[in-house]
Coordinates of C-alpha atoms and ligand atoms in Angstrom, one line a residue:
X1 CA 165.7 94.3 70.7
X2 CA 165.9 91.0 72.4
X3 CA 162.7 89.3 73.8
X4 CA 164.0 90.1 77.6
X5 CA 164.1 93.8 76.9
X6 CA 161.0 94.0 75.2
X7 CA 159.1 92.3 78.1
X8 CA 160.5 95.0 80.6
X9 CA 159.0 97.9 78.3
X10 CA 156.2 96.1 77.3
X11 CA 155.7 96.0 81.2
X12 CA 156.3 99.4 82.1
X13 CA 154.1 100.6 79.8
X14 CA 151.5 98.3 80.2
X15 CA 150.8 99.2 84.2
X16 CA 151.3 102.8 82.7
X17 CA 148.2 102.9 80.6
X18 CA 145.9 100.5 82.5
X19 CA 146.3 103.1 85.7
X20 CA 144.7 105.8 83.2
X21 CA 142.0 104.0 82.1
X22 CA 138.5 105.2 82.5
X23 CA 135.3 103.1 81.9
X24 CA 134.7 99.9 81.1
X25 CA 134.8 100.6 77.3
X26 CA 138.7 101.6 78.2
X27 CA 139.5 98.7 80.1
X28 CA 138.1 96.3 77.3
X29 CA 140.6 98.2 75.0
X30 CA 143.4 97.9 76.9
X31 CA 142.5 94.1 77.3
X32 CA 142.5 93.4 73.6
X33 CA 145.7 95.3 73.3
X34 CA 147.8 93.4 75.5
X35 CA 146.2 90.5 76.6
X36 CA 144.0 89.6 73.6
X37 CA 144.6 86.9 70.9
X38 CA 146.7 89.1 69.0
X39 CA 147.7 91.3 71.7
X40 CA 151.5 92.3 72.3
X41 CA 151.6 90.6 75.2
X42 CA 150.1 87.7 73.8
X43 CA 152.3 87.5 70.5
X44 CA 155.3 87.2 72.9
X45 CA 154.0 84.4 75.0
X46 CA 153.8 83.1 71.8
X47 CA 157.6 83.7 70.3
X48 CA 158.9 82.1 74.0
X49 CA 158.7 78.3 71.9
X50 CA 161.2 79.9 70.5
X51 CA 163.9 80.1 72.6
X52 CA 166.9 78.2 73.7
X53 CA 166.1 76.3 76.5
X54 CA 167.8 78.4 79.5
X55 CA 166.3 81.6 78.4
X56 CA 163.1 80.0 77.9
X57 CA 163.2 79.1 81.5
X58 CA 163.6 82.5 82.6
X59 CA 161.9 84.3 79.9
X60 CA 158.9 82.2 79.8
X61 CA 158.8 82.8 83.9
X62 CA 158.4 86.5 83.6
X63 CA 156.1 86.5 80.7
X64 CA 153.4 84.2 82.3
X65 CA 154.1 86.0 85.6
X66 CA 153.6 89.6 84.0
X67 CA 150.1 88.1 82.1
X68 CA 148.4 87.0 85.5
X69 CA 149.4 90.5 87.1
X70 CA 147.8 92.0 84.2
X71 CA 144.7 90.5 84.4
X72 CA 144.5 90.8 88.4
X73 CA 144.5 94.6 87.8
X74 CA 142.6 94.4 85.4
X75 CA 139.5 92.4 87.3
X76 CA 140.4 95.2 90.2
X77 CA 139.6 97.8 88.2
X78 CA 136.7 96.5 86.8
X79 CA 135.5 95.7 90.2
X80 CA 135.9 99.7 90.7
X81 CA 134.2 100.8 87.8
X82 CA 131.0 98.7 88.6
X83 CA 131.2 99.7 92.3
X84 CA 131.6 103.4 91.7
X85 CA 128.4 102.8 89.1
X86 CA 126.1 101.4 91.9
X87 CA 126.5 104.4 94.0
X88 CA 126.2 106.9 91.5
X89 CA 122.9 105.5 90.6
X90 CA 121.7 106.2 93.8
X91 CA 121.7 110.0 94.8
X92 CA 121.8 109.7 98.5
X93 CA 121.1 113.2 99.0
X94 CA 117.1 113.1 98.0
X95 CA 114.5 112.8 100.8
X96 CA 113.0 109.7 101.5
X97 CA 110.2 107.9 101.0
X98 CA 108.5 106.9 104.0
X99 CA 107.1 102.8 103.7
X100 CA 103.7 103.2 104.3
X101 CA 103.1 100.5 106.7
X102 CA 99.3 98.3 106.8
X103 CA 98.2 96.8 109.7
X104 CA 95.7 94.4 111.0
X105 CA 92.1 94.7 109.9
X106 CA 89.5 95.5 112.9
X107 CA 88.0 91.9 113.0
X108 CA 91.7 90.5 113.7
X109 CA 92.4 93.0 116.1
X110 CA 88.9 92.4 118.4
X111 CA 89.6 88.4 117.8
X112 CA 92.9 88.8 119.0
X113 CA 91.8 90.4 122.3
X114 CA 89.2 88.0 122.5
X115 CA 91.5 85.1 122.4
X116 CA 93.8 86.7 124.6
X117 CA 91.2 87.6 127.1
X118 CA 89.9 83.8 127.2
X119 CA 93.6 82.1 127.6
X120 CA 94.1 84.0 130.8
X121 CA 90.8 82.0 132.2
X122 CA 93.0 78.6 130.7
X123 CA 90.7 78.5 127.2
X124 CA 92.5 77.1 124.7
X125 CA 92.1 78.1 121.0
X126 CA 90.7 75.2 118.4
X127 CA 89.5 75.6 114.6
X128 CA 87.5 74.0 112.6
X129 CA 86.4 73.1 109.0
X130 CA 84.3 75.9 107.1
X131 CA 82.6 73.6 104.9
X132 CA 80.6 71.2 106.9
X133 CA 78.2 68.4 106.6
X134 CA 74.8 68.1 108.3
X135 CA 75.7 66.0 111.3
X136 CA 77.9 68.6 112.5
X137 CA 76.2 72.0 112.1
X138 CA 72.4 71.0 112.9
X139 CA 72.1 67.0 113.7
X140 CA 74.9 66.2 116.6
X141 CA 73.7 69.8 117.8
X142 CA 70.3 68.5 118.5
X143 CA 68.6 70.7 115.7
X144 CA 64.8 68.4 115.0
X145 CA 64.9 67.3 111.2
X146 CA 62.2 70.1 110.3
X147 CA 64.1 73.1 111.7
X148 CA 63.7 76.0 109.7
X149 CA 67.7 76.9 110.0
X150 CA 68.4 73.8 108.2
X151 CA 65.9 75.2 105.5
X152 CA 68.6 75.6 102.1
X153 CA 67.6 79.8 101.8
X154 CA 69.0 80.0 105.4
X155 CA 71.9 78.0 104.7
X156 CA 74.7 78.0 101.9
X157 CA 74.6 74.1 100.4
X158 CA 77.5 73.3 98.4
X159 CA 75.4 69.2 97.8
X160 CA 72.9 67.2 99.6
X161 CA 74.2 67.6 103.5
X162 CA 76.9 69.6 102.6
X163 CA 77.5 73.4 103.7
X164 CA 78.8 76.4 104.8
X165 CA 78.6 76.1 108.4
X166 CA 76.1 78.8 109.7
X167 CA 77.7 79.2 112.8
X168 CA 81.2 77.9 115.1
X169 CA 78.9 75.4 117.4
X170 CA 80.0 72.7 115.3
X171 CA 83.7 73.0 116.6
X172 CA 81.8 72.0 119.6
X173 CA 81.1 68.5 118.5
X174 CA 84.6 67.8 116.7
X175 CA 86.5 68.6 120.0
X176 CA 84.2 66.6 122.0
X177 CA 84.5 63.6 119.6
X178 CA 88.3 64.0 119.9
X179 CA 89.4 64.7 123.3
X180 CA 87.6 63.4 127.2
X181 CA 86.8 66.3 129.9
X182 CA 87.8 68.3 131.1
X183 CA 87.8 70.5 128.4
X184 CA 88.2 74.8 127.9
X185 CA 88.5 75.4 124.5
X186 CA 87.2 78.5 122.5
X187 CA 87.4 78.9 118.6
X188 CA 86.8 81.5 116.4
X189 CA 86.4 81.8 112.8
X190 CA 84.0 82.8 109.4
X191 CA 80.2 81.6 109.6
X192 CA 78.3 81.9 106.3
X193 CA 74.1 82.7 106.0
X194 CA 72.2 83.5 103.4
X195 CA 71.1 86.6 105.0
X196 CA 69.9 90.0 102.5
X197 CA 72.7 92.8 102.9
X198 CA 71.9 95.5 105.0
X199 CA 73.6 97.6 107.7
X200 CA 73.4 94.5 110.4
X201 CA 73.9 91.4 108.0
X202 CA 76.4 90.3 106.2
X203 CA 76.8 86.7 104.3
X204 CA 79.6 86.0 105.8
X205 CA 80.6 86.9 109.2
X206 CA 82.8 85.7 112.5
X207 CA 81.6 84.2 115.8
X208 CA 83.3 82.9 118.9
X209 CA 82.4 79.9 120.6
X210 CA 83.0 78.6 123.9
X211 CA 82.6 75.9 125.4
X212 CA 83.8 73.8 129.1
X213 CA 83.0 70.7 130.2
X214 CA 83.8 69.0 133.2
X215 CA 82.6 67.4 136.4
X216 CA 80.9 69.8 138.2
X217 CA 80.3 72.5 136.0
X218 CA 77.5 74.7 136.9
X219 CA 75.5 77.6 135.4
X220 CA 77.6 79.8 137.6
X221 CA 80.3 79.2 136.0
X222 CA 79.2 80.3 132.9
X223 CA 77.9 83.4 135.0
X224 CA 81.2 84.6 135.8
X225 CA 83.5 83.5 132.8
X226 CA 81.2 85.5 130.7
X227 CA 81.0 88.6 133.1
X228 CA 84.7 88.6 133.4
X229 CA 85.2 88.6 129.5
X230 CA 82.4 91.2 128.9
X231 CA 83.5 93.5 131.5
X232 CA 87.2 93.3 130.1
X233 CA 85.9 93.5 126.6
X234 CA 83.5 96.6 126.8
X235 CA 84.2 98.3 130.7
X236 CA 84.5 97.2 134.0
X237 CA 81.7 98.9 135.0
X238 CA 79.0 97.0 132.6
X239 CA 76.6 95.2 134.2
X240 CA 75.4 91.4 132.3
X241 CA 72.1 90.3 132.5
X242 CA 71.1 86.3 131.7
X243 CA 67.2 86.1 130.2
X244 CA 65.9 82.7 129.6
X245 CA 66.3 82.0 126.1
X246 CA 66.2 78.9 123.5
X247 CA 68.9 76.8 121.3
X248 CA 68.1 73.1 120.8
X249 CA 71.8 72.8 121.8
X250 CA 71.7 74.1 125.4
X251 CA 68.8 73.2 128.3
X252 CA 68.4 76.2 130.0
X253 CA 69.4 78.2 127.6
X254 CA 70.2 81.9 128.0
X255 CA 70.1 85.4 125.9
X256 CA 72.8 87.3 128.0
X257 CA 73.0 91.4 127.8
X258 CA 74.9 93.9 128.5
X259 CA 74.3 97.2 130.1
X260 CA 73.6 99.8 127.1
X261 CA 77.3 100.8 126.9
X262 CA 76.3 104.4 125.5
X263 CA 73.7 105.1 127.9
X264 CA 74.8 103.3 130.4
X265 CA 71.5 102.0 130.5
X266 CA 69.3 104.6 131.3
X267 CA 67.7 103.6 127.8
X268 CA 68.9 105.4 124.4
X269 CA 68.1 105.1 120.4
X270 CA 71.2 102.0 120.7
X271 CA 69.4 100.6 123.2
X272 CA 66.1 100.9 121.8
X273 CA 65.1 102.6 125.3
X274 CA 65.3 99.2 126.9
X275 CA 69.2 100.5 128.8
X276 CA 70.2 96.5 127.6
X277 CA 71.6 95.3 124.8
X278 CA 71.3 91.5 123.6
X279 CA 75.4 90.5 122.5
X280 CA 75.4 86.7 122.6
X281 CA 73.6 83.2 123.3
X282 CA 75.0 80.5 125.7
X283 CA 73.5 77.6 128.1
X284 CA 74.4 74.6 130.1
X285 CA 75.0 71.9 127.2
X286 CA 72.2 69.8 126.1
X287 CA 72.4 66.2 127.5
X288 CA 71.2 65.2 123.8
X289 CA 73.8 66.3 123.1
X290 CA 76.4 64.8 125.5
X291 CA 75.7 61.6 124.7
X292 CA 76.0 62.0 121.3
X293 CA 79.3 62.6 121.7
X294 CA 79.7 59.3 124.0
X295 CA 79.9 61.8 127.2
X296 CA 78.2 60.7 130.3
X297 CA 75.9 63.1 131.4
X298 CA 75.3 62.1 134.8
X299 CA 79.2 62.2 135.6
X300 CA 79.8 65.2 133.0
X301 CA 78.1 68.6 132.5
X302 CA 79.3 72.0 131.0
X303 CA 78.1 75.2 129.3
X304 CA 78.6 76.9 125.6
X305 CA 78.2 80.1 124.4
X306 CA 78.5 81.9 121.2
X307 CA 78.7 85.3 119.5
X308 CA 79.2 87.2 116.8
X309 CA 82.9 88.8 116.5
X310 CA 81.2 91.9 114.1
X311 CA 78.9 93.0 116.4
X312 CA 80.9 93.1 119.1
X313 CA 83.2 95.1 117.3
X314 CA 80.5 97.3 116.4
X315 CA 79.2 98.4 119.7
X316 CA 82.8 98.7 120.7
X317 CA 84.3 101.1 117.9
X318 CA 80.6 102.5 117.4
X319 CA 80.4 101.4 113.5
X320 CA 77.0 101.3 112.4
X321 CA 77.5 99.3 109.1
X322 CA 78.7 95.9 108.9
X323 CA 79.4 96.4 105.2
X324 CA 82.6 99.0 106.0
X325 CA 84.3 95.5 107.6
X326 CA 84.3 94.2 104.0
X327 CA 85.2 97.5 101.6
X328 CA 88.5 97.5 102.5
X329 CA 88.4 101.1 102.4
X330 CA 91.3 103.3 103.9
X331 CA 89.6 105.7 105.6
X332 CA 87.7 103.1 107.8
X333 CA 90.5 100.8 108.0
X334 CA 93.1 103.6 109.1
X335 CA 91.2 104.3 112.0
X336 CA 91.9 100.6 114.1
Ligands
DAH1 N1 75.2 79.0 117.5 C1 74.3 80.0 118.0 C2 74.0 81.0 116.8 O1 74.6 81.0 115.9 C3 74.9 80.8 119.1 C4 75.0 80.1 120.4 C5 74.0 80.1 121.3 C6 76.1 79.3 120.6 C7 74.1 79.3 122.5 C8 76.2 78.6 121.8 C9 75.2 78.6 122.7 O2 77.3 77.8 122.1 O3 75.3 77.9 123.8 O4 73.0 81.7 116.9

């Protein structure tokens, strides 16, 4: 039989048998048996040297010709096999499993609305460092060397005039260095005391701080930023009382309250039976403390306030542990 009809067969029987193959083990076989180094195909390829030079031409042609179709049905049907393996794997007839989706924890959620509650009066959001020095939480805030907060079991010291700031009011002083009035800026972040665990204290814990300065800027200002945030915070129908108070950082100074929100202040066990409770400190800002930030104090005045992000939360969701903020257990978190 001449090399020409041997081809024809050889091809005929060839796209025969790989069209019944099953499996990959199959397809290997039929690779080695035609196209491998001692396949038939392969052993003619090799006998085309061979021939005189016309027939060679031709001959040679259809061999290479037949070789690449080979191998393109091959790779097709491998391409099959592995496709077909994928979706058997998967049998799309079982029930689902639902994702069980988290979401955010309480103390984001309230310092979300918090923030979002301030940028609609024009406060713009600012952070600050965690770890601070001395200057910055106590000295620029007008805090007398012998103040009993600056005492090391009230405070978290990492070195000599180095800590864990105890509360946000130093965010005050860094944006006041930075920037000239006028100024609305609000921050929020992680405070650190060295307070025993119990249901009201935690270590660690969130504030907000406030702060506006301008030309201008009077107590009553502070008056009604601070009722229009506590009334959209808690109820519209709360009223907020401002009792003289004391922070070395603010002259007046003020404790501010709200109406007890459960008894709507007709005095309850919340409450104590006074119908007020205490939520956060503020004041007009300390000239001390102006001009230690190179503001003038005759052309410049403006107000602070801060508060604590967990008690807020608290009163508002009615949680009466601030230990469930930092379990991390389901049940309580499920509920926000
Ligand atoms: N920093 C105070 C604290 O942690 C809270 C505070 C009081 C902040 C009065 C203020 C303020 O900005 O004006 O107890």
């Amino acid at each position: 039989m001449n090399l020409k009809t041997q081809l024809k067969r050889l091809a005929e029987e060839a796209f025969l048998s790989l069209k019944r193959t099953k499996g990959k083990e199959e397809l290997e076989n039929f690779r080695i048996a035609y196209l491998g180094r001692k396949g038939t195909l392969t052993r003619i390829l090799r006998r085309i040297k061979d021939l005189p030079l016309e027939e060679r031409k031709v001959i040679g042609k259809r061999a290479n010709g037949l070789k690449q179709q080979l191998e393109e049905g091959l790779k097709l049907r491998l391409s099959r096999v592995e496709e077909r393996r994928k979706v058997e794997r998967f049998d799309i007839t079982l029930p689902g499993i639902k994702p069980r989706l988290g979401h955010l924890h309480p103390i984001t959620l309230i310092s979300e609305e918090i923030r979002g509650t301030f940028q609609e009066l024009g406060f713009e959001m600012v952070a600050g460092p965690e770890i601070e020095t001395e200057y910055y939480n106590f000295e620029a805030l007008n805090f007398p060397p012998e103040h009993p907060a600056r005492d090391s079991f009230d405070s978290f010291y990492l070195a000599p005039e180095i800590l864990l700031r105890s509360h946000t009011s130093p965010v005050q002083i860094r944006v006041m260095e930075k920037r000239k009035p006028p100024l609305r800026i609000i921050t929020i972040g992680r405070c650190y005391r060295r307070d025993a665990i119990d249901a009201s204290h935690f270590p660690v814990f969130h504030q907000i701080e406030g702060l506006m300065v301008g030309e201008k800027i009077s107590f009553s200002h502070l008056k009604g930023v601070l009722t229009y945030f506590l009334q959209k915070i808690f109820s519209p129908d709360i009223r907020v009382r401002f009792l003289p108070s004391y922070f070395p950082f603010t002259e007046p100074s003020a404790e501010v309250s709200i109406s007890c929100i459960f008894c709507k202040g007709a005095g309850c066990s919340s409450c104590g039976g006074s119908g007020w409770i205490e939520i956060l400190g503020a004041g007009m800002i300390n000239p001390m403390v102006l001009r230690k930030v190179k503001y003038d104090p005759e052309k410049f005045t403006g107000f602070a306030f801060g508060m604590g992000i967990e008690r807020i939360a608290m009163l508002k969701h009615r949680i009466s542990d601030i230990r469930l903020f930092w379990e991390n257990d389901l049940r309580f978190l499920e509920q926000f």
